[in-house]
Rosetta silent file (secondary structure, phi, psi, omega in degrees, C-alpha in Angstrom):
SEQUENCE: MSNKTKINKKKEFINAMYKTKCNVSESCSIAGISRQTFYNWTNKDPEFAEAVEEANEANVDFVESSLLQRINEGDTTAIIFYLKTKGKKRGYVETQEIVGNKETPVRISFSEALNGIDTSITDDELKP
SCORE:     score description
SCORE:     0.000 S_00000001
   1 L     0.000  148.871 -175.436    5.508  -10.391   48.062 S_00000001
   2 L   -92.406  160.350  174.862    8.791  -11.455   50.363 S_00000001
   3 H   -42.777  -66.799  179.821   10.845   -8.439   52.100 S_00000001
   4 H   -39.798  -34.140 -177.264   13.606   -9.323   49.595 S_00000001
   5 H   -79.612  -47.427 -179.539   11.362   -8.917   46.402 S_00000001
   6 H   -56.314  -65.840  178.958    9.853   -5.676   48.018 S_00000001
   7 H   -48.043  -50.420 -179.616   13.280   -4.078   48.208 S_00000001
   8 H   -52.941  -49.180 -179.827   14.162   -4.930   44.600 S_00000001
   9 H   -56.449  -40.188  173.808   10.872   -3.649   43.476 S_00000001
  10 H   -61.599  -47.889  170.298   11.405   -0.440   45.334 S_00000001
  11 H   -52.563  -45.159 -157.575   14.834   -0.049   43.507 S_00000001
  12 H   -73.928  -56.843  176.360   13.303   -1.071   40.417 S_00000001
  13 H   -55.543  -39.303 -163.850   10.528    1.527   40.690 S_00000001
  14 H   -91.658   -5.580  179.527   12.821    4.488   41.774 S_00000001
  15 H   -69.968  -51.115  176.013   15.285    3.503   38.867 S_00000001
  16 H   -36.992  -82.476 -171.096   11.905    3.744   36.594 S_00000001
  17 H   -33.021  -48.464 -177.202   11.303    7.271   38.098 S_00000001
  18 H   -81.723  -19.405  177.089   14.486    8.858   36.687 S_00000001
  19 H   -67.148  -47.371 -178.778   14.174    6.891   33.432 S_00000001
  20 L  -124.915   61.640 -171.419   11.014    8.315   32.911 S_00000001
  21 L    11.369   71.629  173.658   11.185   11.620   34.281 S_00000001
  22 L    51.106   52.847  161.896    8.824   10.854   37.392 S_00000001
  23 L  -101.930   88.414  174.857    5.707    9.612   35.448 S_00000001
  24 H    -4.229  -77.644  171.381    4.387    7.537   37.979 S_00000001
  25 H   -46.747  -42.713  170.727    2.370    5.252   35.864 S_00000001
  26 H   -60.223  -62.198 -156.041    5.182    4.454   33.309 S_00000001
  27 H   -51.536  -55.387  178.489    7.537    3.874   36.637 S_00000001
  28 H   -28.094  -60.357 -154.851    4.698    1.450   38.113 S_00000001
  29 H   -70.633  -42.978 -165.998    4.255   -0.612   34.750 S_00000001
  30 H   -66.896  -53.907 -164.346    8.416   -0.765   34.441 S_00000001
  31 H   -63.083  -11.095 -148.982    8.681   -1.881   38.386 S_00000001
  32 L    38.232   79.467 -173.146    5.510   -4.069   37.936 S_00000001
  33 L  -152.751  153.568 -175.297    3.834   -3.002   40.637 S_00000001
  34 L   -91.654  157.801 -173.520    0.285   -1.005   40.853 S_00000001
  35 H   -52.852  -43.310  168.316   -0.282    2.698   41.412 S_00000001
  36 H   -48.724  -56.428 -173.435   -1.892    1.391   44.891 S_00000001
  37 H   -62.733  -42.105 -177.012    1.462   -0.329   45.870 S_00000001
  38 H   -54.784  -66.853  158.291    3.176    2.875   45.203 S_00000001
  39 H   -14.219  -63.136  179.983    0.965    4.836   47.235 S_00000001
  40 H   -64.911  -48.792 -177.249    1.209    2.370   50.139 S_00000001
  41 H   -61.331  -54.019 -152.963    5.252    2.144   49.942 S_00000001
  42 H   -62.278  -57.380  166.671    5.129    6.233   49.677 S_00000001
  43 H   -49.766  -34.614 -173.863    3.059    6.173   52.873 S_00000001
  44 H   -97.055  -44.338 -124.091    4.482    3.495   54.949 S_00000001
  45 L  -141.155   82.912 -162.500    8.095    3.892   54.142 S_00000001
  46 H   -50.900  -70.657  160.465   10.001    7.063   55.044 S_00000001
  47 H   -16.887  -59.676  174.478   13.036    5.898   53.095 S_00000001
  48 H   -55.624  -59.436 -161.945   10.952    5.281   49.796 S_00000001
  49 H   -81.635  -42.364 -171.756    9.124    8.514   49.914 S_00000001
  50 H   -71.731  -29.073  167.265   12.477   10.587   50.321 S_00000001
  51 H   -71.454  -22.717  170.401   14.074    8.630   47.126 S_00000001
  52 H   -71.916  -47.485  147.759   11.112    9.551   45.503 S_00000001
  53 H   -41.030  -21.972  168.096   11.301   13.298   46.357 S_00000001
  54 H   -93.188  -29.888  154.449   14.874   13.253   45.376 S_00000001
  55 H   -36.984  -46.971 -165.912   13.790   11.906   41.921 S_00000001
  56 H   -90.788   -6.676  141.570   11.217   14.273   41.320 S_00000001
  57 H   -25.580  -58.826 -167.831   14.035   16.955   42.690 S_00000001
  58 H   -65.516  -51.600 -174.396   16.101   15.787   40.268 S_00000001
  59 H   -98.264   23.344  145.076   14.176   16.067   37.366 S_00000001
  60 H   -63.113  -41.054  175.959   12.925   19.659   38.342 S_00000001
  61 H   -55.012  -51.198  173.105   16.707   20.600   38.374 S_00000001
  62 H   -32.904  -96.146 -176.951   16.197   18.658   34.788 S_00000001
  63 H   -18.184  -66.134 -162.732   13.494   21.168   33.778 S_00000001
  64 H   -70.109  -16.025  165.718   14.709   24.141   35.003 S_00000001
  65 H   -47.656  -58.769 -175.985   17.787   23.425   33.146 S_00000001
  66 H   -76.547  -20.189  170.932   16.279   23.343   30.076 S_00000001
  67 H   -85.866  -14.439  172.310   14.361   26.433   30.750 S_00000001
  68 H   -84.376  -25.380 -166.418   17.594   28.400   31.440 S_00000001
  69 H   -84.604  -37.842  179.083   19.143   27.012   28.356 S_00000001
  70 H   -64.936  -48.071 -174.346   15.629   28.263   26.555 S_00000001
  71 H   -86.266  -17.342  156.517   16.265   31.693   27.857 S_00000001
  72 H   -56.570  -47.980  172.233   19.839   31.906   26.923 S_00000001
  73 H   -52.793  -31.157 -175.361   18.533   31.256   23.287 S_00000001
  74 L    85.879   32.806  179.418   16.282   34.290   23.875 S_00000001
  75 L   -72.519  110.022 -178.041   12.974   32.477   23.768 S_00000001
  76 H   -68.226  -12.803  179.082   10.690   35.378   25.096 S_00000001
  77 H   -78.024  -46.822 -170.763    7.772   32.831   26.264 S_00000001
  78 H   -61.644  -37.240  167.379   10.734   31.077   28.556 S_00000001
  79 H   -37.247  -60.624 -178.596   11.728   34.734   29.318 S_00000001
  80 H   -70.601  -36.332 -175.302    8.082   35.847   30.347 S_00000001
  81 H   -76.542  -33.967 -172.259    7.460   32.547   32.195 S_00000001
  82 H   -75.859  -22.333  174.744   10.600   32.789   34.277 S_00000001
  83 H   -83.006  -24.453  177.157    9.924   36.342   35.436 S_00000001
  84 L  -102.940   36.566  176.100    6.395   35.873   36.456 S_00000001
  85 L  -143.844  -17.390  172.231    7.407   32.650   38.677 S_00000001
  86 L  -117.858  -28.051  178.238   10.790   33.901   39.894 S_00000001
  87 L  -107.835   50.177  174.637   10.515   37.564   39.589 S_00000001
  88 L   -83.530  -17.369  131.673    7.744   38.540   41.531 S_00000001
  89 L    -5.605  -63.322  166.314    9.410   40.239   43.913 S_00000001
  90 L   -90.801   22.744  168.541   10.384   42.708   41.401 S_00000001
  91 L    95.921  -14.950 -168.326    6.954   43.483   40.198 S_00000001
  92 L   -87.056   71.435  174.619    6.617   40.929   37.273 S_00000001
  93 L  -128.133  144.659  178.145    3.046   39.696   38.826 S_00000001
  94 L  -105.189  138.689 -168.884    0.021   39.259   36.849 S_00000001
  95 L  -104.652  176.384  169.050   -3.203   40.893   38.370 S_00000001
  96 L  -155.954  141.525  175.403   -6.717   40.627   36.945 S_00000001
  97 E   -96.183  128.696  172.911   -9.291   43.113   37.367 S_00000001
  98 E  -129.932  105.840 -172.376  -12.924   42.173   38.093 S_00000001
  99 E   -78.634  131.702  173.381  -15.198   45.242   37.962 S_00000001
 100 E   -92.638  -50.499 -173.376  -18.197   44.769   40.382 S_00000001
 101 E  -166.223  158.087 -166.504  -19.697   48.214   39.423 S_00000001
 102 L   -68.341  -11.292  177.160  -18.435   51.065   37.689 S_00000001
 103 L   -80.933  -33.522 -176.146  -17.509   52.864   40.898 S_00000001
 104 E  -157.668  118.381  176.308  -15.242   50.296   42.628 S_00000001
 105 E   -77.288  120.822  171.350  -13.120   48.061   40.776 S_00000001
 106 E   -87.033  129.191  166.706  -12.269   44.886   42.617 S_00000001
 107 E  -121.166  118.021  157.580   -8.620   43.635   42.161 S_00000001
 108 L   -80.581   98.487 -178.483   -7.240   40.356   42.800 S_00000001
 109 L   -64.120  129.757 -163.117   -3.674   39.489   43.133 S_00000001
 110 H   -87.583  -42.857 -178.460   -3.313   35.877   42.077 S_00000001
 111 H   -48.755  -32.822  178.342   -0.163   35.979   44.054 S_00000001
 112 H   -79.176  -51.552  176.955   -1.900   36.961   47.188 S_00000001
 113 H   -62.173  -31.080  176.831   -4.276   34.132   46.487 S_00000001
 114 L   -84.478    6.790  153.825   -1.744   31.300   46.231 S_00000001
 115 L   -91.868   24.529 -165.825   -0.366   32.793   49.405 S_00000001
 116 L    33.093   39.354 -177.749   -3.317   31.697   50.981 S_00000001
 117 L   -87.155  113.120  179.099   -4.775   34.999   51.439 S_00000001
 118 L   -71.584  125.562 -165.147   -8.652   34.521   50.841 S_00000001
 119 L  -121.939   17.909 -177.134   -9.412   37.075   48.240 S_00000001
 120 L   -64.184  151.285  173.292  -12.809   35.567   47.194 S_00000001
 121 L  -148.065  152.583  173.582  -15.682   37.516   46.538 S_00000001
 122 L  -111.906  153.990 -160.202  -19.516   36.409   45.997 S_00000001
 123 H   -51.676  -42.225  177.964  -21.767   37.044   43.171 S_00000001
 124 H   -59.437  -39.967 -173.982  -23.859   39.212   45.802 S_00000001
 125 H   -69.709    1.637  165.378  -20.946   41.286   46.871 S_00000001
 126 H   -92.553  -25.378 -170.680  -20.799   42.399   42.879 S_00000001
 127 L   -65.456  141.582 -173.268  -24.407   43.164   42.670 S_00000001
 128 L   -73.755    0.000    0.000  -24.877   47.022   42.662 S_00000001
């Protein structure tokens, strides 16, 4: 593939990312490239990778706007989702209780697990 063709294909792919709401498979199909070519370009071309990231961020902005619109309409599910994701600092966090035995319940906060704190326990630790 000539350099000019490659540049045009990359532009075509980025335009397709905006049209397909960042669906990589559809964007590859529209641009006439393979997924492997997409990954190669992403790994080897920082400008292309940045353009892909910008498309992804624009898509997140679009989805976030749609979510906020649903919240403004009083959609309870959207409100709960938003609070669980954006309201963690205010206590809107789900926790799950796993009981190892009657005397010592084990609490695992999923927000702690997501922040890289190892809260895992083994089956042996749960045995009385």
